[in-house]
Amino acid sequence: MSALAPTLQAFFTDRLLTQRQASPRTVAAYRDTLRLLLRFAQHRTGRPPCRLDLADLDADLVVAFLTHLEHGRGNSVRTRNARLAAIHSLFRFAALHHPEHAEMIARVLDIPTNRYARALACFLTPAEVDALLAAPDRSTWLGRRDHALLALAVQTGLRVSELTSLTAADPHLGDGPHVRCHGKGRKERATPLTRQTVAVLRSWTHERAGAASDPLFPTRQGHPLSADAIQWLLAKHVTTAARSCPSLRGKNVSPHILRHTCAVNLLRAGVDIATIALWCGSRGGRPACL
């Protein structure tokens, strides 16, 4: 048996699932990248994946694979860089288990990401935020739920995956009010809440009731909202808000735009970049949402 097969298996079972406790979405993204890489290597070498060795995935083949992604599959530079990050992660793991391939692994790890022009981050103005929060019909249960969700999203900058996983026990509305969530890498963090958000959540949690483990923002059937459901309800309320705030018509407002808005509001309030990164749960020194 070649070194590649056990290394791949250990990478997923030991590194991703056990050590990093990676989310299912991360595991799926890495799986898809390596599946594409193995398929490409099979085409280049004429050997099926079960007969490929680690040495077959050298720097020349990986560079050719990345070129194929951009020019053969039409992937963007960001997608190409994300695929490379998955490959780098595999080879950093392999370096610890196969020092006999150290030189080849080092060459793969030296493959750089490609630069690309970043689009200016879109965010909502205070007037647009006010119009959006006023859009849900708070005479209905669904409207009160949506209003509470949007108010929390704009103020805290939680990712949509973090919003969908919140339970009734996660908001702490007494002294030092905050909301707890599990972000990327399963890291737990606590994000402070303002008085206005506390008031909205206190009213909603009182109406929501239920067990501590129940979803904070459920469907009518009591299930957690999905990411698609949040995207849909946001689009619906943006359409309503645009009637009183026409500037919203020219913006493609997504849940991530609410995250941008939170970061921009903190920056305008004089909060330093490092604190904003901690607030938003970003891994680097500068939050990705800025």
mmCIF file of C-alpha atoms in Angstrom:
data_model
loop_
_atom_site.group_PDB
_atom_site.id
_atom_site.type_symbol
_atom_site.label_atom_id
_atom_site.label_comp_id
_atom_site.label_asym_id
_atom_site.label_seq_id
_atom_site.Cartn_x
_atom_site.Cartn_y
_atom_site.Cartn_z
ATOM 1 C CA MET A 1 0.000 0.000 0.000
ATOM 2 C CA SER A 2 1.267 3.488 -0.852
ATOM 3 C CA ALA A 3 1.694 6.228 1.730
ATOM 4 C CA LEU A 4 -1.115 8.256 0.168
ATOM 5 C CA ALA A 5 -4.143 6.148 1.128
ATOM 6 C CA PRO A 6 -3.444 5.898 4.900
ATOM 7 C CA THR A 7 -2.383 9.542 4.974
ATOM 8 C CA LEU A 8 -5.669 10.649 3.403
ATOM 9 C CA GLN A 9 -7.680 8.510 5.794
ATOM 10 C CA ALA A 10 -5.771 9.748 8.853
ATOM 11 C CA PHE A 11 -6.078 13.337 7.637
ATOM 12 C CA PHE A 12 -9.868 13.138 7.704
ATOM 13 C CA THR A 13 -10.382 10.914 10.734
ATOM 14 C CA ASP A 14 -7.568 12.131 13.003
ATOM 15 C CA ARG A 15 -6.760 15.658 11.859
ATOM 16 C CA LEU A 16 -10.095 17.113 10.722
ATOM 17 C CA LEU A 17 -12.641 15.208 12.798
ATOM 18 C CA THR A 18 -10.737 14.466 16.026
ATOM 19 C CA GLN A 19 -8.101 17.191 16.424
ATOM 20 C CA ARG A 20 -9.721 20.165 14.701
ATOM 21 C CA GLN A 21 -13.339 19.050 15.179
ATOM 22 C CA ALA A 22 -14.040 20.574 11.794
ATOM 23 C CA SER A 23 -17.614 21.276 10.806
ATOM 24 C CA PRO A 24 -19.366 19.005 8.278
ATOM 25 C CA ARG A 25 -19.185 21.847 5.757
ATOM 26 C CA THR A 26 -15.394 22.103 6.108
ATOM 27 C CA VAL A 27 -14.954 18.342 5.842
ATOM 28 C CA ALA A 28 -17.126 18.289 2.708
ATOM 29 C CA ALA A 29 -15.137 21.141 1.120
ATOM 30 C CA TYR A 30 -11.816 19.375 1.782
ATOM 31 C CA ARG A 31 -13.250 16.074 0.526
ATOM 32 C CA ASP A 32 -14.405 17.675 -2.726
ATOM 33 C CA THR A 33 -11.021 19.352 -3.274
ATOM 34 C CA LEU A 34 -9.054 16.144 -2.779
ATOM 35 C CA ARG A 35 -11.501 14.177 -4.898
ATOM 36 C CA LEU A 36 -10.892 16.619 -7.761
ATOM 37 C CA LEU A 37 -7.138 16.431 -7.189
ATOM 38 C CA LEU A 38 -7.094 12.624 -7.274
ATOM 39 C CA ARG A 39 -9.228 12.572 -10.420
ATOM 40 C CA PHE A 40 -6.835 15.021 -12.060
ATOM 41 C CA ALA A 41 -3.817 12.966 -10.948
ATOM 42 C CA GLN A 42 -5.407 9.822 -12.364
ATOM 43 C CA HIS A 43 -5.852 11.541 -15.714
ATOM 44 C CA ARG A 44 -2.256 12.816 -15.715
ATOM 45 C CA THR A 45 -0.534 9.632 -14.535
ATOM 46 C CA GLY A 46 -2.856 6.963 -15.921
ATOM 47 C CA ARG A 47 -3.039 5.286 -12.501
ATOM 48 C CA PRO A 48 -6.254 4.903 -10.467
ATOM 49 C CA PRO A 49 -6.397 6.701 -7.093
ATOM 50 C CA CYS A 50 -5.827 3.445 -5.188
ATOM 51 C CA ARG A 51 -2.411 3.128 -6.858
ATOM 52 C CA LEU A 52 -1.282 6.719 -6.535
ATOM 53 C CA ASP A 53 1.548 7.483 -4.122
ATOM 54 C CA LEU A 54 2.172 10.651 -2.175
ATOM 55 C CA ALA A 55 5.128 11.401 -4.439
ATOM 56 C CA ASP A 56 2.760 11.511 -7.429
ATOM 57 C CA LEU A 57 1.153 14.645 -5.999
ATOM 58 C CA ASP A 58 4.254 16.763 -6.382
ATOM 59 C CA ALA A 59 4.385 20.524 -6.838
ATOM 60 C CA ASP A 60 4.298 20.322 -10.632
ATOM 61 C CA LEU A 61 1.096 18.280 -10.578
ATOM 62 C CA VAL A 62 -0.550 20.511 -7.952
ATOM 63 C CA VAL A 63 0.302 23.653 -9.969
ATOM 64 C CA ALA A 64 -1.115 22.017 -13.093
ATOM 65 C CA PHE A 65 -4.244 21.107 -11.125
ATOM 66 C CA LEU A 66 -4.701 24.702 -9.936
ATOM 67 C CA THR A 67 -4.273 25.956 -13.506
ATOM 68 C CA HIS A 68 -6.892 23.422 -14.620
ATOM 69 C CA LEU A 69 -9.306 24.739 -11.991
ATOM 70 C CA GLU A 70 -9.051 28.312 -13.274
ATOM 71 C CA HIS A 71 -8.851 27.694 -17.017
ATOM 72 C CA GLY A 72 -10.430 24.272 -17.465
ATOM 73 C CA ARG A 73 -13.254 24.472 -14.913
ATOM 74 C CA GLY A 74 -13.632 28.257 -14.933
ATOM 75 C CA ASN A 75 -13.191 28.599 -11.161
ATOM 76 C CA SER A 76 -12.555 32.019 -9.661
ATOM 77 C CA VAL A 77 -9.266 32.938 -8.012
ATOM 78 C CA ARG A 78 -10.951 32.740 -4.612
ATOM 79 C CA THR A 79 -12.110 29.175 -5.318
ATOM 80 C CA ARG A 80 -8.635 28.273 -6.571
ATOM 81 C CA ASN A 81 -7.104 29.654 -3.380
ATOM 82 C CA ALA A 82 -9.618 27.775 -1.218
ATOM 83 C CA ARG A 83 -8.714 24.519 -2.991
ATOM 84 C CA LEU A 84 -5.022 25.268 -2.433
ATOM 85 C CA ALA A 85 -5.649 25.878 1.269
ATOM 86 C CA ALA A 86 -7.162 22.385 1.558
ATOM 87 C CA ILE A 87 -4.166 20.869 -0.219
ATOM 88 C CA HIS A 88 -1.762 22.792 2.016
ATOM 89 C CA SER A 89 -3.600 21.483 5.060
ATOM 90 C CA LEU A 90 -3.196 17.893 3.847
ATOM 91 C CA PHE A 91 0.512 18.345 3.130
ATOM 92 C CA ARG A 92 1.216 20.012 6.475
ATOM 93 C CA PHE A 93 -0.311 16.921 8.061
ATOM 94 C CA ALA A 94 1.712 14.626 5.766
ATOM 95 C CA ALA A 95 4.954 16.425 6.689
ATOM 96 C CA LEU A 96 4.638 15.160 10.263
ATOM 97 C CA HIS A 97 4.085 11.537 9.213
ATOM 98 C CA HIS A 98 6.306 11.172 6.152
ATOM 99 C CA PRO A 99 9.597 13.029 6.644
ATOM 100 C CA GLU A 100 11.047 10.954 3.796
ATOM 101 C CA HIS A 101 9.002 13.189 1.464
ATOM 102 C CA ALA A 102 10.034 16.422 3.195
ATOM 103 C CA GLU A 103 11.540 18.092 0.129
ATOM 104 C CA MET A 104 8.570 17.333 -2.110
ATOM 105 C CA ILE A 105 6.112 18.430 0.596
ATOM 106 C CA ALA A 106 8.019 21.678 1.143
ATOM 107 C CA ARG A 107 7.719 22.495 -2.564
ATOM 108 C CA VAL A 108 3.945 21.986 -2.451
ATOM 109 C CA LEU A 109 3.645 24.144 0.668
ATOM 110 C CA ASP A 110 5.597 26.896 -1.121
ATOM 111 C CA ILE A 111 2.938 27.206 -3.835
ATOM 112 C CA PRO A 112 1.492 30.701 -3.276
ATOM 113 C CA THR A 113 -2.081 31.876 -3.397
ATOM 114 C CA ASN A 114 -3.036 34.140 -6.274
ATOM 115 C CA ARG A 115 -3.853 37.763 -5.689
ATOM 116 C CA TYR A 116 -7.218 39.117 -6.706
ATOM 117 C CA ALA A 117 -9.058 42.410 -6.503
ATOM 118 C CA ARG A 118 -11.348 42.488 -3.500
ATOM 119 C CA ALA A 119 -14.742 44.060 -4.030
ATOM 120 C CA LEU A 120 -15.662 46.874 -1.700
ATOM 121 C CA ALA A 121 -17.616 45.500 1.224
ATOM 122 C CA CYS A 122 -21.261 46.516 1.059
ATOM 123 C CA PHE A 123 -22.984 47.538 4.278
ATOM 124 C CA LEU A 124 -26.217 49.176 5.373
ATOM 125 C CA THR A 125 -26.504 52.786 6.466
ATOM 126 C CA PRO A 126 -28.269 53.624 9.763
ATOM 127 C CA ALA A 127 -31.364 54.684 7.815
ATOM 128 C CA GLU A 128 -31.369 51.383 5.899
ATOM 129 C CA VAL A 129 -30.958 49.408 9.129
ATOM 130 C CA ASP A 130 -33.882 51.260 10.676
ATOM 131 C CA ALA A 131 -36.051 50.563 7.626
ATOM 132 C CA LEU A 132 -35.099 46.883 7.641
ATOM 133 C CA LEU A 133 -35.861 46.433 11.341
ATOM 134 C CA ALA A 134 -39.199 48.166 10.883
ATOM 135 C CA ALA A 135 -40.189 45.920 7.962
ATOM 136 C CA PRO A 136 -41.402 42.783 9.825
ATOM 137 C CA ASP A 137 -45.058 42.926 10.863
ATOM 138 C CA ARG A 138 -44.720 42.737 14.641
ATOM 139 C CA SER A 139 -48.449 42.128 15.093
ATOM 140 C CA THR A 140 -47.715 38.517 14.046
ATOM 141 C CA TRP A 141 -45.608 35.785 15.662
ATOM 142 C CA LEU A 142 -43.468 35.424 12.548
ATOM 143 C CA GLY A 143 -42.921 39.160 12.360
ATOM 144 C CA ARG A 144 -41.763 39.346 15.983
ATOM 145 C CA ARG A 145 -39.433 36.404 15.411
ATOM 146 C CA ASP A 146 -37.950 37.978 12.289
ATOM 147 C CA HIS A 147 -37.538 41.354 13.978
ATOM 148 C CA ALA A 148 -35.638 39.776 16.875
ATOM 149 C CA LEU A 149 -33.441 37.772 14.511
ATOM 150 C CA LEU A 150 -32.571 40.768 12.334
ATOM 151 C CA ALA A 151 -31.898 43.010 15.342
ATOM 152 C CA LEU A 152 -29.515 40.412 16.771
ATOM 153 C CA ALA A 153 -27.791 39.839 13.425
ATOM 154 C CA VAL A 154 -27.146 43.534 12.765
ATOM 155 C CA GLN A 155 -25.906 44.264 16.274
ATOM 156 C CA THR A 156 -23.705 41.200 16.824
ATOM 157 C CA GLY A 157 -22.485 40.332 13.330
ATOM 158 C CA LEU A 158 -23.152 36.623 13.878
ATOM 159 C CA ARG A 159 -22.684 34.392 10.858
ATOM 160 C CA VAL A 160 -25.833 32.839 9.419
ATOM 161 C CA SER A 161 -24.658 29.397 10.598
ATOM 162 C CA GLU A 162 -24.274 30.815 14.107
ATOM 163 C CA LEU A 163 -27.760 32.313 14.017
ATOM 164 C CA THR A 164 -29.362 29.047 12.949
ATOM 165 C CA SER A 165 -27.637 27.106 15.749
ATOM 166 C CA LEU A 166 -28.621 29.433 18.617
ATOM 167 C CA THR A 167 -30.743 27.925 21.364
ATOM 168 C CA ALA A 168 -33.026 29.573 23.904
ATOM 169 C CA ALA A 169 -30.237 29.234 26.499
ATOM 170 C CA ASP A 170 -27.645 31.174 24.496
ATOM 171 C CA PRO A 171 -28.769 34.775 25.187
ATOM 172 C CA HIS A 172 -27.801 35.992 28.688
ATOM 173 C CA LEU A 173 -29.910 39.079 29.349
ATOM 174 C CA GLY A 174 -29.023 39.921 32.965
ATOM 175 C CA ASP A 175 -25.839 41.633 34.143
ATOM 176 C CA GLY A 176 -23.231 41.771 31.388
ATOM 177 C CA PRO A 177 -25.717 40.813 28.668
ATOM 178 C CA HIS A 178 -24.277 38.738 25.834
ATOM 179 C CA VAL A 179 -25.054 35.901 23.466
ATOM 180 C CA ARG A 180 -22.959 32.754 23.252
ATOM 181 C CA CYS A 181 -22.370 30.966 19.970
ATOM 182 C CA HIS A 182 -20.115 28.391 18.372
ATOM 183 C CA GLY A 183 -18.265 29.877 15.423
ATOM 184 C CA LYS A 184 -15.735 28.565 12.906
ATOM 185 C CA GLY A 185 -13.544 25.784 14.207
ATOM 186 C CA ARG A 186 -16.157 25.050 16.897
ATOM 187 C CA LYS A 187 -14.764 27.954 18.900
ATOM 188 C CA GLU A 188 -17.161 29.372 21.452
ATOM 189 C CA ARG A 189 -17.373 33.114 21.948
ATOM 190 C CA ALA A 190 -19.574 35.595 23.807
ATOM 191 C CA THR A 191 -20.717 38.748 22.007
ATOM 192 C CA PRO A 192 -21.999 41.717 24.061
ATOM 193 C CA LEU A 193 -25.555 42.945 23.580
ATOM 194 C CA THR A 194 -26.780 46.525 23.599
ATOM 195 C CA ARG A 195 -29.739 47.714 25.672
ATOM 196 C CA GLN A 196 -31.937 47.873 22.583
ATOM 197 C CA THR A 197 -31.113 44.310 21.556
ATOM 198 C CA VAL A 198 -31.581 43.078 25.114
ATOM 199 C CA ALA A 199 -35.063 44.594 25.191
ATOM 200 C CA VAL A 200 -35.992 42.942 21.872
ATOM 201 C CA LEU A 201 -34.612 39.550 22.924
ATOM 202 C CA ARG A 202 -36.180 39.714 26.388
ATOM 203 C CA SER A 203 -39.589 40.207 24.804
ATOM 204 C CA TRP A 204 -38.995 37.488 22.242
ATOM 205 C CA THR A 205 -37.605 34.873 24.667
ATOM 206 C CA HIS A 206 -40.547 35.488 26.987
ATOM 207 C CA GLU A 207 -42.918 34.796 24.111
ATOM 208 C CA ARG A 208 -40.757 31.986 22.736
ATOM 209 C CA ALA A 209 -40.658 30.093 26.059
ATOM 210 C CA GLY A 210 -39.830 26.412 25.593
ATOM 211 C CA ALA A 211 -36.849 24.385 26.815
ATOM 212 C CA ALA A 212 -33.315 25.756 27.007
ATOM 213 C CA SER A 213 -32.210 23.434 24.198
ATOM 214 C CA ASP A 214 -34.944 24.594 21.814
ATOM 215 C CA PRO A 215 -33.899 26.764 18.850
ATOM 216 C CA LEU A 216 -33.997 30.478 19.606
ATOM 217 C CA PHE A 217 -35.496 31.255 16.191
ATOM 218 C CA PRO A 218 -37.704 28.294 15.234
ATOM 219 C CA THR A 219 -40.027 27.581 12.388
ATOM 220 C CA ARG A 220 -43.733 27.238 13.183
ATOM 221 C CA GLN A 221 -43.096 23.522 13.612
ATOM 222 C CA GLY A 222 -40.409 24.215 16.223
ATOM 223 C CA HIS A 223 -37.410 23.296 14.063
ATOM 224 C CA PRO A 224 -34.340 25.546 13.651
ATOM 225 C CA LEU A 225 -34.445 27.922 10.716
ATOM 226 C CA SER A 226 -32.176 26.907 7.847
ATOM 227 C CA ALA A 227 -29.647 29.217 6.206
ATOM 228 C CA ASP A 228 -31.874 29.333 3.111
ATOM 229 C CA ALA A 229 -34.867 30.302 5.244
ATOM 230 C CA ILE A 230 -32.955 33.206 6.781
ATOM 231 C CA GLN A 231 -31.837 34.338 3.324
ATOM 232 C CA TRP A 232 -35.460 34.181 2.132
ATOM 233 C CA LEU A 233 -36.941 36.099 5.053
ATOM 234 C CA LEU A 234 -34.194 38.708 4.786
ATOM 235 C CA ALA A 235 -34.923 39.223 1.089
ATOM 236 C CA LYS A 236 -38.630 39.543 1.864
ATOM 237 C CA HIS A 237 -38.094 42.210 4.496
ATOM 238 C CA VAL A 238 -35.553 44.085 2.359
ATOM 239 C CA THR A 239 -38.193 44.322 -0.383
ATOM 240 C CA THR A 240 -40.650 45.746 2.147
ATOM 241 C CA ALA A 241 -38.066 48.137 3.608
ATOM 242 C CA ALA A 242 -37.124 49.418 0.134
ATOM 243 C CA ARG A 243 -40.574 51.015 -0.200
ATOM 244 C CA SER A 244 -39.675 53.529 2.497
ATOM 245 C CA CYS A 245 -35.899 53.480 1.909
ATOM 246 C CA PRO A 246 -35.251 53.444 -1.874
ATOM 247 C CA SER A 247 -31.456 53.109 -1.484
ATOM 248 C CA LEU A 248 -32.004 49.463 -0.518
ATOM 249 C CA ARG A 249 -33.197 48.690 -4.037
ATOM 250 C CA GLY A 250 -29.657 48.911 -5.364
ATOM 251 C CA LYS A 251 -28.139 46.591 -2.779
ATOM 252 C CA ASN A 252 -27.935 42.828 -2.781
ATOM 253 C CA VAL A 253 -28.514 42.376 0.944
ATOM 254 C CA SER A 254 -27.409 38.996 2.279
ATOM 255 C CA PRO A 255 -26.904 37.774 5.854
ATOM 256 C CA HIS A 256 -23.201 38.454 5.361
ATOM 257 C CA ILE A 257 -23.970 42.102 4.575
ATOM 258 C CA LEU A 258 -25.492 42.393 8.060
ATOM 259 C CA ARG A 259 -22.157 41.110 9.379
ATOM 260 C CA HIS A 260 -20.337 43.787 7.361
ATOM 261 C CA THR A 261 -22.715 46.372 8.795
ATOM 262 C CA CYS A 262 -21.930 45.359 12.363
ATOM 263 C CA ALA A 263 -18.168 45.598 11.722
ATOM 264 C CA VAL A 264 -18.479 49.017 10.055
ATOM 265 C CA ASN A 265 -20.610 50.339 12.930
ATOM 266 C CA LEU A 266 -17.987 49.178 15.440
ATOM 267 C CA LEU A 267 -15.210 50.759 13.387
ATOM 268 C CA ARG A 268 -17.088 54.070 13.208
ATOM 269 C CA ALA A 269 -17.584 53.936 16.976
ATOM 270 C CA GLY A 270 -13.811 53.886 17.429
ATOM 271 C CA VAL A 271 -13.377 50.183 18.197
ATOM 272 C CA ASP A 272 -9.942 48.924 17.120
ATOM 273 C CA ILE A 273 -9.536 46.261 14.444
ATOM 274 C CA ALA A 274 -8.266 43.569 16.826
ATOM 275 C CA THR A 275 -11.334 43.928 19.050
ATOM 276 C CA ILE A 276 -13.649 43.829 16.026
ATOM 277 C CA ALA A 277 -11.936 40.609 14.915
ATOM 278 C CA LEU A 278 -12.618 39.052 18.318
ATOM 279 C CA TRP A 279 -16.195 40.370 18.286
ATOM 280 C CA CYS A 280 -16.876 38.826 14.860
ATOM 281 C CA GLY A 281 -15.006 35.612 15.564
ATOM 282 C CA SER A 282 -12.445 36.174 12.803
ATOM 283 C CA ARG A 283 -9.253 34.156 12.949
ATOM 284 C CA GLY A 284 -6.838 36.737 11.597
ATOM 285 C CA GLY A 285 -5.830 40.129 12.909
ATOM 286 C CA ARG A 286 -8.218 41.848 10.508
ATOM 287 C CA PRO A 287 -11.816 40.665 10.285
ATOM 288 C CA ALA A 288 -12.668 39.241 6.880
ATOM 289 C CA CYS A 289 -15.879 41.278 6.870
ATOM 290 C CA LEU A 290 -13.950 44.559 6.589
#
